């Protein structure tokens, strides 16, 4: 993640007034240094206040709730220790929702990356005119709301779902009409299809950015040496894209594991939890609103589920980085 | 379409031999690429085109015309219906307020912080950068319950302020890093010149550095605007019991649950929800695309 590795440039001057050359020496008393930097503190205050209140504290705050049985009203008082975690670990609906989320990610990410890379290779051709126009065209779904897209998909299904059914029936492909969002497998397929369509643009732009870092001279040299497009792709493009590619894969997985809007709008996790993903599962636990959740919301249980899933995700990211590292090392060793 | 696929004739005289044939084949290949890309693009955008067309259809036409996106009789009344009767006017105003508020808050907090983190030295600077870097890696989206609790403690539950503040905090870290990177590449002489001219710390930032960071303001502003406009989870949680505070995506969702038969109203509502942000994106897209590209390239 280059954003993090980027070392800030050498500071130009201290927070106070006066040119950089007249900055107090580093040994000045702390009080003087703090006072000199008073405006820096003032400027960073809004960010820190928001960050500590709405990002940092909640991470630890949710940990406290995991030890209570609490419906979200009043103060939590019913301390249950690790019971919530035990209950989550034994809840088959939780594990089903983890499985659904992983199926979503494992289908969406590879399919999407292959299409995005192919499209990026075509659009990266310097001789192709209107390449920016095509990029915009395929990128457009990214800037639209997944919730609204979910409604649009429902509208389309309500309209030609029946037409498709009669075509399929006439062609004797199916015997009974398909209940598009009522059949968990088909509903999941539709969610995956829409998910691929909606977020492909990110990966297209990422790949295009990566391809533009490959100097044209290298491709030119390969062509002069008689390498065809396939060999150029395998021996130049792929190795040169490795670091950007790792970033793209990780971002794509992280995004897919957080899927919520589409599922909530298209199926609400149904039918019978058949398309429940982890985020809808947590939402239903914490705020109710599920077909089976006539019960009280259970904030403690929801927090335990979120925390548990958060740990799973961190573990998965670390594993992913380690696997990529070891592949890179083995390749390097094999060559050297 | 013919205009797009037409190729310029190969310039200059060519040496005799196979060249013309090769050129012709290449030109044909390029035309085929354009045709494929255009057909693919048309299919890709079909859901939007169909929704736009259907928003002008009559209730009967909506079903009888099926996949055909071009309405037989153009009806504008779907829009007035969605705008007035189905409260899309309210949803639209709420969404504009949320997106605008999130943009202003995010830009103010992150540009100021990015500036002092990149250009000034103060005790604790490294600790702040460390804290921000760590939060970038912690899983987000699993902390909505304590956030809900804080918002309730601040008596902001069921207000648009809650949505604006929580929405802004979700993109703070990324935006701060973008501003830090941008300010750290700026020439130090600009600041020195301002100070020689007697500019104070505040004047240096607000009058010199901030105006110079226009492209980054556009990138962060556009990111925040698009995210806030499309946001579903945060406004859903914080305006659940207050229909008059719904944003467009939440309004669409609840409308779908209640009156699932007003299909053409919903099509018009979808266009009202999608079109403004698509237009904003098309006008400012280079800032968005550059920002995204920078995130992976570095």
Coordinates of C-alpha atoms in Angstrom, one line a residue:
Chain A
X1 CA 0.0 0.0 0.0
X2 CA 2.0 2.9 -1.3
X3 CA -0.2 5.4 0.5
X4 CA 1.2 4.2 3.8
X5 CA 4.7 3.6 2.8
X6 CA 5.1 7.1 1.5
X7 CA 7.3 8.9 3.9
X8 CA 6.2 12.5 4.4
X9 CA 8.6 15.0 2.9
X10 CA 10.9 16.7 5.3
X11 CA 8.9 19.2 7.2
X12 CA 9.2 22.7 5.8
X13 CA 8.9 24.6 9.1
X14 CA 7.6 24.3 12.6
X15 CA 4.0 25.0 13.2
X16 CA 4.5 28.5 14.4
X17 CA 5.6 31.6 12.6
X18 CA 9.0 32.4 11.3
X19 CA 11.0 31.0 8.4
X20 CA 12.2 27.4 8.5
X21 CA 15.9 28.4 9.1
X22 CA 14.9 30.1 12.3
X23 CA 13.2 27.0 13.8
X24 CA 14.0 26.4 17.5
X25 CA 16.8 23.9 18.0
X26 CA 15.6 20.4 18.8
X27 CA 16.8 20.7 22.4
X28 CA 14.3 23.5 23.2
X29 CA 12.1 22.8 26.2
X30 CA 8.9 20.8 25.4
X31 CA 6.7 23.7 26.4
X32 CA 8.3 26.0 23.9
X33 CA 8.0 23.4 21.1
X34 CA 4.4 22.7 22.0
X35 CA 3.5 26.4 21.9
X36 CA 5.5 26.9 18.7
X37 CA 3.4 24.2 17.1
X38 CA 0.0 25.4 18.5
X39 CA -1.5 26.0 15.0
X40 CA -0.5 22.6 13.8
X41 CA -2.4 21.1 16.7
X42 CA -5.4 23.3 16.0
X43 CA -5.4 22.2 12.3
X44 CA -5.2 18.6 13.1
X45 CA -7.9 18.7 15.9
X46 CA -11.0 18.2 13.7
X47 CA -9.5 15.2 12.0
X48 CA -8.4 13.7 15.3
X49 CA -11.7 14.4 17.0
X50 CA -13.7 12.7 14.3
X51 CA -11.2 9.8 13.9
X52 CA -11.0 9.0 17.6
X53 CA -14.8 9.3 18.2
X54 CA -16.1 7.5 15.1
X55 CA -13.3 5.2 14.0
X56 CA -10.9 4.3 16.8
X57 CA -13.2 4.2 19.8
X58 CA -15.9 2.1 18.1
X59 CA -13.3 -0.6 17.3
X60 CA -12.7 -1.1 21.1
X61 CA -16.2 -0.1 22.0
X62 CA -17.7 -3.1 20.1
X63 CA -15.3 -5.4 22.0
X64 CA -17.0 -4.4 25.3
X65 CA -20.5 -5.2 24.0
X66 CA -19.5 -8.7 23.0
X67 CA -19.4 -9.7 26.7
X68 CA -23.1 -8.6 27.3
X69 CA -26.5 -9.9 26.4
X70 CA -28.0 -6.6 25.4
X71 CA -31.0 -5.6 23.2
X72 CA -29.5 -2.1 22.6
X73 CA -31.8 -0.3 24.9
X74 CA -30.4 1.3 28.1
X75 CA -27.0 0.3 29.5
X76 CA -25.7 -3.2 29.0
X77 CA -25.8 -5.0 32.4
X78 CA -26.2 -8.7 31.7
X79 CA -22.6 -9.9 31.6
X80 CA -22.3 -13.2 29.9
X81 CA -18.5 -13.5 29.4
X82 CA -17.6 -15.4 26.2
X83 CA -21.1 -16.8 25.8
X84 CA -21.8 -14.7 22.7
X85 CA -18.7 -15.9 20.9
X86 CA -19.6 -19.5 21.9
X87 CA -23.1 -19.0 20.5
X88 CA -21.8 -17.5 17.2
X89 CA -19.3 -20.3 16.8
X90 CA -22.2 -22.8 17.1
X91 CA -24.7 -20.9 14.9
X92 CA -25.0 -22.7 11.6
X93 CA -26.7 -19.6 10.0
X94 CA -23.5 -17.6 10.8
X95 CA -21.3 -20.2 9.2
X96 CA -23.7 -20.4 6.2
X97 CA -23.4 -16.7 5.8
X98 CA -19.6 -16.9 6.0
X99 CA -19.8 -19.6 3.3
X100 CA -22.1 -17.5 1.1
X101 CA -19.8 -14.5 1.5
X102 CA -16.8 -16.6 0.5
X103 CA -18.6 -18.1 -2.5
X104 CA -19.5 -14.6 -3.6
X105 CA -15.9 -13.4 -3.3
X106 CA -14.3 -16.5 -4.8
X107 CA -16.5 -16.3 -7.9
X108 CA -16.6 -12.5 -8.3
X109 CA -12.9 -11.7 -7.9
X110 CA -11.3 -14.1 -10.5
X111 CA -14.0 -13.6 -13.1
X112 CA -13.9 -9.8 -12.7
X113 CA -10.1 -9.7 -12.7
X114 CA -9.8 -11.7 -15.9
X115 CA -12.4 -9.6 -17.8
X116 CA -10.9 -6.3 -16.4
X117 CA -7.4 -7.3 -17.4
X118 CA -8.4 -8.4 -20.9
X119 CA -10.3 -5.1 -21.4
X120 CA -7.4 -3.1 -20.0
X121 CA -5.0 -4.8 -22.4
X122 CA -7.3 -3.8 -25.3
X123 CA -7.8 -0.2 -24.1
X124 CA -4.2 0.3 -23.3
X125 CA -3.3 0.0 -27.0
X126 CA -1.9 3.4 -27.9
X127 CA -3.3 3.1 -31.5
X128 CA -6.9 2.5 -30.3
X129 CA -8.8 5.7 -30.7
X130 CA -11.6 6.7 -28.2
X131 CA -10.0 4.5 -25.6
X132 CA -11.0 7.0 -22.8
X133 CA -14.6 6.9 -24.1
X134 CA -14.7 3.1 -23.8
X135 CA -13.1 3.3 -20.3
X136 CA -15.8 5.6 -19.1
X137 CA -18.5 3.4 -20.6
X138 CA -17.3 0.3 -18.7
X139 CA -16.5 2.3 -15.6
X140 CA -19.9 3.9 -15.3
X141 CA -21.7 1.3 -13.1
X142 CA -19.0 2.0 -10.4
X143 CA -20.4 5.5 -9.7
X144 CA -23.9 4.3 -9.1
X145 CA -25.5 3.2 -5.9
X146 CA -25.6 -0.6 -5.4
X147 CA -28.9 -0.1 -3.5
X148 CA -30.5 1.7 -6.5
X149 CA -29.0 -0.9 -8.9
X150 CA -30.6 -3.6 -6.8
X151 CA -34.0 -1.9 -7.3
X152 CA -33.3 -1.6 -11.0
X153 CA -32.5 -5.4 -11.2
X154 CA -35.8 -6.1 -9.4
X155 CA -37.6 -3.9 -11.9
X156 CA -36.0 -5.8 -14.8
X157 CA -36.7 -9.2 -13.3
X158 CA -40.4 -8.3 -12.6
X159 CA -40.7 -7.3 -16.2
X160 CA -38.9 -9.9 -18.3
X161 CA -38.5 -12.6 -15.7
X162 CA -41.7 -14.1 -17.1
X163 CA -40.6 -13.6 -20.7
X164 CA -37.4 -15.5 -20.0
X165 CA -39.3 -18.2 -18.3
X166 CA -41.6 -18.7 -21.3
X167 CA -38.6 -18.8 -23.7
X168 CA -36.9 -21.4 -21.5
X169 CA -40.1 -23.4 -21.2
X170 CA -40.7 -23.3 -25.0
X171 CA -37.2 -24.5 -25.6
X172 CA -37.7 -27.3 -23.1
X173 CA -34.7 -26.3 -21.1
X174 CA -36.8 -26.1 -17.9
X175 CA -40.1 -27.8 -16.8
X176 CA -41.3 -25.4 -14.3
X177 CA -40.9 -21.6 -14.3
X178 CA -37.8 -20.3 -12.5
X179 CA -38.5 -18.2 -9.4
X180 CA -35.6 -15.8 -10.0
X181 CA -35.1 -14.4 -6.5
X182 CA -37.1 -17.1 -4.7
X183 CA -34.6 -19.8 -5.4
X184 CA -31.5 -19.3 -3.2
X185 CA -29.0 -20.7 -5.8
X186 CA -30.3 -18.6 -8.7
X187 CA -30.7 -15.5 -6.4
X188 CA -27.0 -15.9 -5.4
X189 CA -26.1 -16.2 -9.1
X190 CA -27.9 -13.0 -9.8
X191 CA -26.2 -11.2 -6.9
X192 CA -22.8 -12.4 -8.2
X193 CA -23.5 -11.3 -11.7
X194 CA -24.6 -7.9 -10.6
X195 CA -21.6 -7.7 -8.3
X196 CA -19.2 -8.4 -11.1
X197 CA -20.9 -5.9 -13.4
X198 CA -21.0 -3.1 -10.8
X199 CA -17.4 -3.2 -9.5
X200 CA -15.5 -4.3 -12.6
X201 CA -14.7 -0.7 -13.4
X202 CA -12.4 -0.3 -10.4
X203 CA -10.2 -3.1 -11.5
X204 CA -10.2 -1.9 -15.1
X205 CA -8.8 1.5 -14.0
X206 CA -6.3 -0.2 -11.6
X207 CA -5.0 -2.4 -14.4
X208 CA -4.8 0.4 -16.9
X209 CA -2.8 2.4 -14.3
X210 CA -0.5 -0.6 -13.8
X211 CA -0.1 -1.2 -17.6
X212 CA 0.9 2.5 -18.0
X213 CA 3.8 2.0 -15.6
X214 CA 5.4 -0.5 -18.1
X215 CA 7.7 1.5 -20.3
X216 CA 6.8 1.3 -24.0
X217 CA 10.5 0.6 -24.9
X218 CA 10.4 -2.8 -23.1
X219 CA 7.5 -3.9 -25.2
X220 CA 9.2 -2.5 -28.3
X221 CA 12.4 -4.4 -27.5
X222 CA 10.5 -7.6 -27.1
X223 CA 8.8 -7.1 -30.4
X224 CA 12.1 -6.5 -32.1
X225 CA 13.5 -9.7 -30.5
X226 CA 10.6 -11.5 -32.2
X227 CA 8.3 -12.1 -29.3
X228 CA 4.6 -12.4 -30.2
X229 CA 1.8 -10.9 -28.2
X230 CA 1.3 -14.0 -26.1
X231 CA 5.0 -14.2 -25.1
X232 CA 5.2 -10.4 -24.5
X233 CA 2.1 -10.8 -22.2
X234 CA 3.5 -13.8 -20.2
X235 CA 7.1 -12.6 -19.9
X236 CA 6.8 -8.9 -19.7
X237 CA 3.3 -7.7 -18.8
X238 CA 2.6 -10.3 -16.1
X239 CA 5.9 -10.0 -14.2
X240 CA 5.8 -6.2 -14.4
X241 CA 2.2 -6.1 -13.1
X242 CA 2.9 -8.2 -10.1
X243 CA 3.1 -5.6 -7.4
X244 CA 0.1 -3.6 -8.7
X245 CA -1.7 -6.9 -9.3
X246 CA -1.2 -8.0 -5.7
X247 CA -2.8 -4.7 -4.6
X248 CA -5.7 -5.2 -7.0
X249 CA -6.4 -8.7 -5.8
X250 CA -6.3 -7.7 -2.1
X251 CA -8.6 -4.7 -2.7
X252 CA -11.0 -6.8 -4.7
X253 CA -11.3 -9.5 -2.0
X254 CA -11.7 -6.9 0.8
X255 CA -14.5 -5.2 -1.2
X256 CA -16.2 -8.5 -1.9
X257 CA -16.1 -9.6 1.7
X258 CA -18.0 -6.4 2.7
X259 CA -20.9 -7.0 0.3
X260 CA -24.1 -5.7 1.9
X261 CA -26.2 -3.3 -0.1
X262 CA -27.0 -5.6 -3.1
X263 CA -28.0 -8.5 -1.0
X264 CA -30.1 -6.4 1.4
X265 CA -32.0 -4.8 -1.5
X266 CA -32.3 -7.9 -3.8
X267 CA -33.1 -10.7 -1.3
X268 CA -32.8 -9.4 2.3
X269 CA -30.7 -12.5 2.9
X270 CA -33.6 -14.8 2.0
X271 CA -35.2 -17.0 1.1
X272 CA -34.7 -18.8 4.4
X273 CA -31.2 -17.3 4.9
X274 CA -30.2 -18.9 1.5
X275 CA -28.3 -15.7 0.4
X276 CA -27.5 -14.3 3.9
X277 CA -24.0 -12.9 3.8
X278 CA -22.1 -11.9 7.0
X279 CA -23.0 -8.2 6.8
X280 CA -26.7 -8.8 6.4
X281 CA -26.5 -11.4 9.2
X282 CA -24.9 -8.9 11.5
X283 CA -27.4 -6.2 10.5
X284 CA -30.4 -8.5 11.1
X285 CA -29.0 -9.5 14.5
X286 CA -28.4 -5.9 15.6
X287 CA -31.4 -4.1 14.0
X288 CA -33.9 -6.9 13.3
X289 CA -36.0 -6.8 10.2
X290 CA -35.4 -10.3 9.0
X291 CA -38.2 -12.7 8.2
X292 CA -37.1 -15.0 11.0
X293 CA -36.0 -12.2 13.4
X294 CA -39.3 -11.6 15.2
X295 CA -37.1 -11.8 18.3
X296 CA -35.4 -8.9 20.1
X297 CA -32.3 -7.5 18.5
X298 CA -29.2 -8.9 20.2
X299 CA -26.5 -6.2 20.0
X300 CA -24.0 -8.3 22.0
X301 CA -24.4 -11.2 19.7
X302 CA -24.1 -8.9 16.7
X303 CA -20.9 -7.3 18.1
X304 CA -19.4 -10.8 18.7
X305 CA -20.2 -11.8 15.1
X306 CA -18.6 -8.6 13.8
X307 CA -15.6 -8.9 15.9
X308 CA -15.1 -12.5 15.0
X309 CA -15.5 -11.8 11.3
X310 CA -13.1 -8.9 11.6
X311 CA -10.5 -11.3 13.0
X312 CA -11.2 -13.8 10.2
X313 CA -10.7 -11.0 7.6
X314 CA -7.4 -9.8 9.2
X315 CA -6.2 -13.4 9.2
X316 CA -7.2 -13.8 5.6
X317 CA -5.4 -10.6 4.5
X318 CA -2.2 -11.7 6.3
X319 CA -2.4 -15.1 4.7
X320 CA -3.0 -13.6 1.3
X321 CA 0.1 -11.4 1.6
X322 CA 2.2 -14.3 2.8
X323 CA 1.1 -16.5 -0.1
X324 CA 1.9 -13.8 -2.6
X325 CA 5.3 -13.2 -0.9
X326 CA 6.3 -16.9 -1.0
X327 CA 5.2 -17.2 -4.6
X328 CA 7.3 -14.2 -5.5
X329 CA 10.3 -15.6 -3.6
X330 CA 10.1 -19.0 -5.1
X331 CA 9.9 -17.4 -8.6
X332 CA 13.0 -15.3 -7.8
X333 CA 14.8 -18.3 -6.4
X334 CA 13.9 -20.4 -9.4
X335 CA 15.3 -17.8 -11.7
X336 CA 18.5 -17.0 -9.7
Chain B
X1 CA -21.1 4.8 -35.3
X2 CA -19.6 4.9 -38.8
X3 CA -17.9 8.0 -37.6
X4 CA -16.2 6.2 -34.8
X5 CA -15.0 3.3 -36.7
X6 CA -13.8 5.1 -39.8
X7 CA -10.0 4.9 -40.2
X8 CA -7.8 7.4 -41.7
X9 CA -6.2 6.1 -44.9
X10 CA -2.6 5.0 -44.4
X11 CA -0.4 8.1 -44.9
X12 CA 2.2 8.4 -47.7
X13 CA 3.2 6.1 -50.4
X14 CA 4.1 2.6 -49.4
X15 CA 6.8 0.4 -50.8
X16 CA 5.5 -2.2 -53.1
X17 CA 4.9 -5.7 -51.9
X18 CA 2.7 -7.0 -49.1
X19 CA 2.3 -3.8 -47.1
X20 CA -1.1 -2.7 -48.4
X21 CA -2.7 -6.1 -47.6
X22 CA -1.2 -6.0 -44.1
X23 CA -2.5 -2.5 -43.5
X24 CA -5.9 -3.4 -44.8
X25 CA -6.0 -6.4 -42.4
X26 CA -4.9 -4.2 -39.5
X27 CA -7.5 -1.6 -40.3
X28 CA -10.2 -4.3 -40.5
X29 CA -9.0 -5.7 -37.1
X30 CA -9.2 -2.3 -35.6
X31 CA -12.7 -1.7 -36.9
X32 CA -13.7 -5.1 -35.5
X33 CA -12.3 -4.0 -32.1
X34 CA -14.4 -0.9 -32.2
X35 CA -17.6 -2.7 -33.2
X36 CA -17.0 -5.3 -30.4
X37 CA -16.3 -2.6 -27.8
X38 CA -19.4 -0.7 -28.8
X39 CA -21.7 -3.7 -28.7
X40 CA -20.2 -4.8 -25.4
X41 CA -20.6 -1.2 -24.0
X42 CA -24.2 -1.1 -25.2
X43 CA -25.0 -4.4 -23.4
X44 CA -23.0 -3.2 -20.4
X45 CA -25.1 0.0 -20.0
X46 CA -28.4 -1.7 -21.1
X47 CA -29.8 -1.7 -17.5
X48 CA -29.4 2.1 -17.4
X49 CA -30.8 2.7 -20.9
X50 CA -33.7 0.4 -20.2
X51 CA -34.5 2.2 -16.9
X52 CA -34.2 5.6 -18.6
X53 CA -36.6 4.5 -21.3
X54 CA -39.0 2.7 -19.0
X55 CA -39.3 5.8 -16.8
X56 CA -41.3 7.4 -19.7
X57 CA -43.5 4.4 -20.3
X58 CA -47.1 4.0 -19.2
X59 CA -48.0 1.3 -16.7
X60 CA -49.3 -0.9 -19.5
X61 CA -46.4 -0.1 -21.8
X62 CA -44.0 -1.1 -19.0
X63 CA -45.1 -4.7 -19.2
X64 CA -46.1 -5.0 -22.9
X65 CA -42.9 -3.5 -24.2
X66 CA -40.6 -5.8 -22.1
X67 CA -37.0 -5.5 -23.1
X68 CA -37.5 -2.6 -25.5
X69 CA -36.1 0.5 -23.9
X70 CA -37.8 2.9 -26.2
X71 CA -41.2 4.0 -24.9
X72 CA -44.2 3.9 -27.3
X73 CA -46.0 6.8 -25.7
X74 CA -43.8 9.2 -23.8
X75 CA -45.2 9.9 -20.4
X76 CA -43.5 12.6 -18.3
X77 CA -46.1 12.2 -15.5
X78 CA -44.0 9.4 -13.9
X79 CA -41.5 12.0 -12.9
X80 CA -44.0 14.4 -11.3
X81 CA -45.6 11.4 -9.6
X82 CA -42.3 10.2 -8.2
X83 CA -41.2 13.7 -7.3
X84 CA -44.4 14.8 -5.4
X85 CA -46.5 11.7 -4.5
X86 CA -43.6 9.3 -3.8
X87 CA -41.6 11.9 -1.8
X88 CA -38.6 11.8 -4.1
X89 CA -38.4 15.5 -3.8
X90 CA -37.7 15.1 0.0
X91 CA -35.2 12.2 -0.7
X92 CA -33.4 14.3 -3.3
X93 CA -33.0 17.3 -1.0
X94 CA -31.8 15.1 1.9
X95 CA -29.3 13.4 -0.4
X96 CA -28.0 16.8 -1.6
X97 CA -27.6 17.9 2.0
X98 CA -25.8 14.7 3.0
X99 CA -23.5 14.7 0.1
X100 CA -22.7 18.4 0.3
X101 CA -22.2 18.3 4.1
X102 CA -19.9 15.3 3.8
X103 CA -17.8 17.0 1.1
X104 CA -17.4 20.2 3.1
X105 CA -16.6 18.4 6.4
X106 CA -14.2 15.9 4.8
X107 CA -12.4 18.5 2.7
X108 CA -11.9 20.9 5.7
X109 CA -10.8 18.2 8.2
X110 CA -8.4 16.3 5.8
X111 CA -6.9 19.2 3.9
X112 CA -5.9 21.0 7.2
X113 CA -4.6 17.8 8.7
X114 CA -2.8 16.7 5.6
X115 CA -1.1 20.1 5.4
X116 CA 0.3 20.2 8.9
X117 CA 1.3 16.5 8.8
X118 CA 3.2 17.0 5.5
X119 CA 4.7 20.5 6.0
X120 CA 5.1 21.1 9.7
X121 CA 7.0 19.5 12.6
X122 CA 5.4 19.1 16.0
X123 CA 5.7 16.7 18.9
X124 CA 3.4 13.8 18.3
X125 CA 3.4 14.0 14.5
X126 CA 4.8 10.5 14.0
X127 CA 2.3 9.1 16.5
X128 CA -0.6 10.7 14.6
X129 CA 0.6 9.3 11.3
X130 CA 1.1 5.9 13.0
X131 CA -2.5 6.0 14.3
X132 CA -3.9 6.9 10.9
X133 CA -1.9 4.1 9.2
X134 CA -3.2 1.5 11.6
X135 CA -6.8 2.5 11.2
X136 CA -6.4 2.0 7.4
X137 CA -5.8 -1.7 8.0
X138 CA -8.4 -2.4 10.7
X139 CA -11.6 -3.8 9.3
X140 CA -14.3 -1.2 8.9
X141 CA -18.0 -1.6 8.8
X142 CA -18.1 -3.7 11.9
X143 CA -18.3 -0.8 14.3
X144 CA -21.7 0.5 13.4
X145 CA -23.2 -0.5 16.8
X146 CA -20.8 1.6 19.0
X147 CA -21.1 4.4 16.5
X148 CA -24.9 4.2 16.8
X149 CA -24.4 4.5 20.6
X150 CA -22.2 7.5 20.3
X151 CA -24.7 9.2 18.0
X152 CA -27.5 8.5 20.5
X153 CA -25.3 9.9 23.3
X154 CA -24.8 13.1 21.3
X155 CA -28.6 13.3 20.7
X156 CA -28.1 13.2 17.0
X157 CA -30.1 10.0 16.3
X158 CA -32.6 10.5 13.4
X159 CA -31.0 13.7 12.2
X160 CA -29.1 14.3 8.9
X161 CA -26.2 15.5 11.0
X162 CA -25.6 12.0 12.1
X163 CA -25.5 10.7 8.5
X164 CA -23.2 13.5 7.5
X165 CA -20.7 13.1 10.3
X166 CA -20.6 9.3 10.2
X167 CA -20.4 9.3 6.4
X168 CA -17.5 11.7 6.5
X169 CA -15.5 9.8 9.1
X170 CA -15.7 6.7 6.9
X171 CA -13.4 8.3 4.3
X172 CA -11.2 10.5 6.5
X173 CA -8.1 8.3 6.5
X174 CA -7.8 7.8 2.8
X175 CA -8.4 11.5 2.1
X176 CA -5.8 12.6 4.7
X177 CA -3.2 10.4 3.0
X178 CA -4.1 11.9 -0.4
X179 CA -3.7 15.4 0.9
X180 CA -0.4 14.5 2.8
X181 CA 1.0 13.1 -0.4
X182 CA -0.1 16.1 -2.4
X183 CA 1.3 18.8 0.0
X184 CA 4.5 16.9 0.5
X185 CA 5.4 17.2 -3.2
X186 CA 4.7 20.9 -3.3
X187 CA 7.7 23.2 -3.7
X188 CA 8.9 24.6 -0.4
X189 CA 9.8 27.9 -2.0
X190 CA 6.2 28.8 -2.4
X191 CA 5.7 28.7 1.4
X192 CA 8.9 30.5 2.0
X193 CA 7.9 33.2 -0.4
X194 CA 4.6 33.6 1.3
X195 CA 6.3 34.0 4.6
X196 CA 8.8 36.5 3.3
X197 CA 5.8 38.5 2.2
X198 CA 4.6 38.5 5.8
X199 CA 1.9 35.9 5.5
X200 CA 0.9 34.3 8.8
X201 CA 0.5 30.5 9.2
X202 CA -3.2 30.8 8.5
X203 CA -2.8 33.0 5.5
X204 CA -0.1 30.7 4.1
X205 CA -2.5 27.8 4.3
X206 CA -5.8 29.4 3.3
X207 CA -4.6 31.9 0.7
X208 CA -1.6 30.1 -0.8
X209 CA -1.4 26.3 -0.2
X210 CA -5.1 25.4 -0.3
X211 CA -5.8 27.2 -3.6
X212 CA -2.8 25.5 -5.1
X213 CA -4.2 22.1 -4.1
X214 CA -7.2 22.4 -6.5
X215 CA -6.8 19.1 -8.2
X216 CA -6.6 17.2 -4.9
X217 CA -9.6 19.1 -3.6
X218 CA -11.5 18.0 -6.7
X219 CA -10.4 14.4 -6.3
X220 CA -11.2 14.1 -2.6
X221 CA -14.4 16.1 -3.0
X222 CA -15.6 13.9 -5.9
X223 CA -14.8 10.7 -4.1
X224 CA -16.7 11.9 -1.0
X225 CA -19.6 13.2 -3.0
X226 CA -20.1 9.9 -5.0
X227 CA -19.7 7.7 -1.8
X228 CA -22.1 9.8 0.2
X229 CA -24.6 10.1 -2.6
X230 CA -24.7 6.3 -3.1
X231 CA -24.3 5.4 0.6
X232 CA -27.0 3.0 1.8
X233 CA -25.9 1.3 5.0
X234 CA -25.2 4.5 7.1
X235 CA -28.4 6.4 6.2
X236 CA -30.4 3.2 6.5
X237 CA -29.2 2.7 10.1
X238 CA -29.5 6.4 11.2
X239 CA -32.8 7.3 9.5
X240 CA -34.6 3.9 9.7
X241 CA -37.6 5.2 11.7
X242 CA -37.8 8.7 10.0
X243 CA -39.1 8.4 6.4
X244 CA -38.8 12.2 6.0
X245 CA -35.0 11.9 6.5
X246 CA -34.5 9.1 3.9
X247 CA -31.9 9.6 1.2
X248 CA -32.5 8.4 -2.3
X249 CA -31.1 4.9 -2.0
X250 CA -32.9 4.3 1.4
X251 CA -36.1 5.9 0.0
X252 CA -36.0 3.6 -3.1
X253 CA -35.5 0.6 -0.8
X254 CA -38.5 1.4 1.4
X255 CA -40.6 2.4 -1.6
X256 CA -39.9 -1.0 -3.1
X257 CA -41.1 -2.7 0.1
X258 CA -44.3 -0.7 0.4
X259 CA -45.7 0.0 -3.1
X260 CA -44.1 -2.7 -5.2
X261 CA -46.6 -2.2 -8.0
X262 CA -45.7 1.3 -9.0
X263 CA -43.0 0.1 -11.4
X264 CA -42.9 3.2 -13.6
X265 CA -42.6 5.5 -10.6
X266 CA -39.7 3.4 -9.4
X267 CA -38.0 3.7 -12.8
X268 CA -38.4 7.5 -12.6
X269 CA -37.1 7.4 -9.1
X270 CA -34.1 5.3 -10.2
X271 CA -33.3 7.9 -12.9
X272 CA -33.6 10.7 -10.3
X273 CA -31.2 8.8 -8.1
X274 CA -28.7 7.8 -10.7
X275 CA -28.6 10.7 -13.2
X276 CA -27.2 13.5 -11.1
X277 CA -24.2 11.5 -9.8
X278 CA -23.5 10.1 -13.3
X279 CA -23.5 13.7 -14.7
X280 CA -21.2 15.0 -11.9
X281 CA -18.9 12.0 -12.6
X282 CA -18.8 12.6 -16.3
X283 CA -17.9 16.3 -15.8
X284 CA -15.1 15.6 -13.3
X285 CA -14.1 12.1 -14.1
X286 CA -10.4 12.7 -14.7
X287 CA -9.9 13.6 -11.1
X288 CA -11.7 10.5 -9.9
X289 CA -9.8 8.2 -12.3
X290 CA -6.4 9.8 -11.4
X291 CA -7.2 9.4 -7.7
X292 CA -8.0 5.7 -8.1
X293 CA -5.0 5.1 -10.2
X294 CA -2.7 6.8 -7.7
X295 CA -4.1 4.5 -5.0
X296 CA -2.5 1.4 -6.6
X297 CA 0.4 2.9 -8.4
X298 CA 1.8 5.1 -5.7

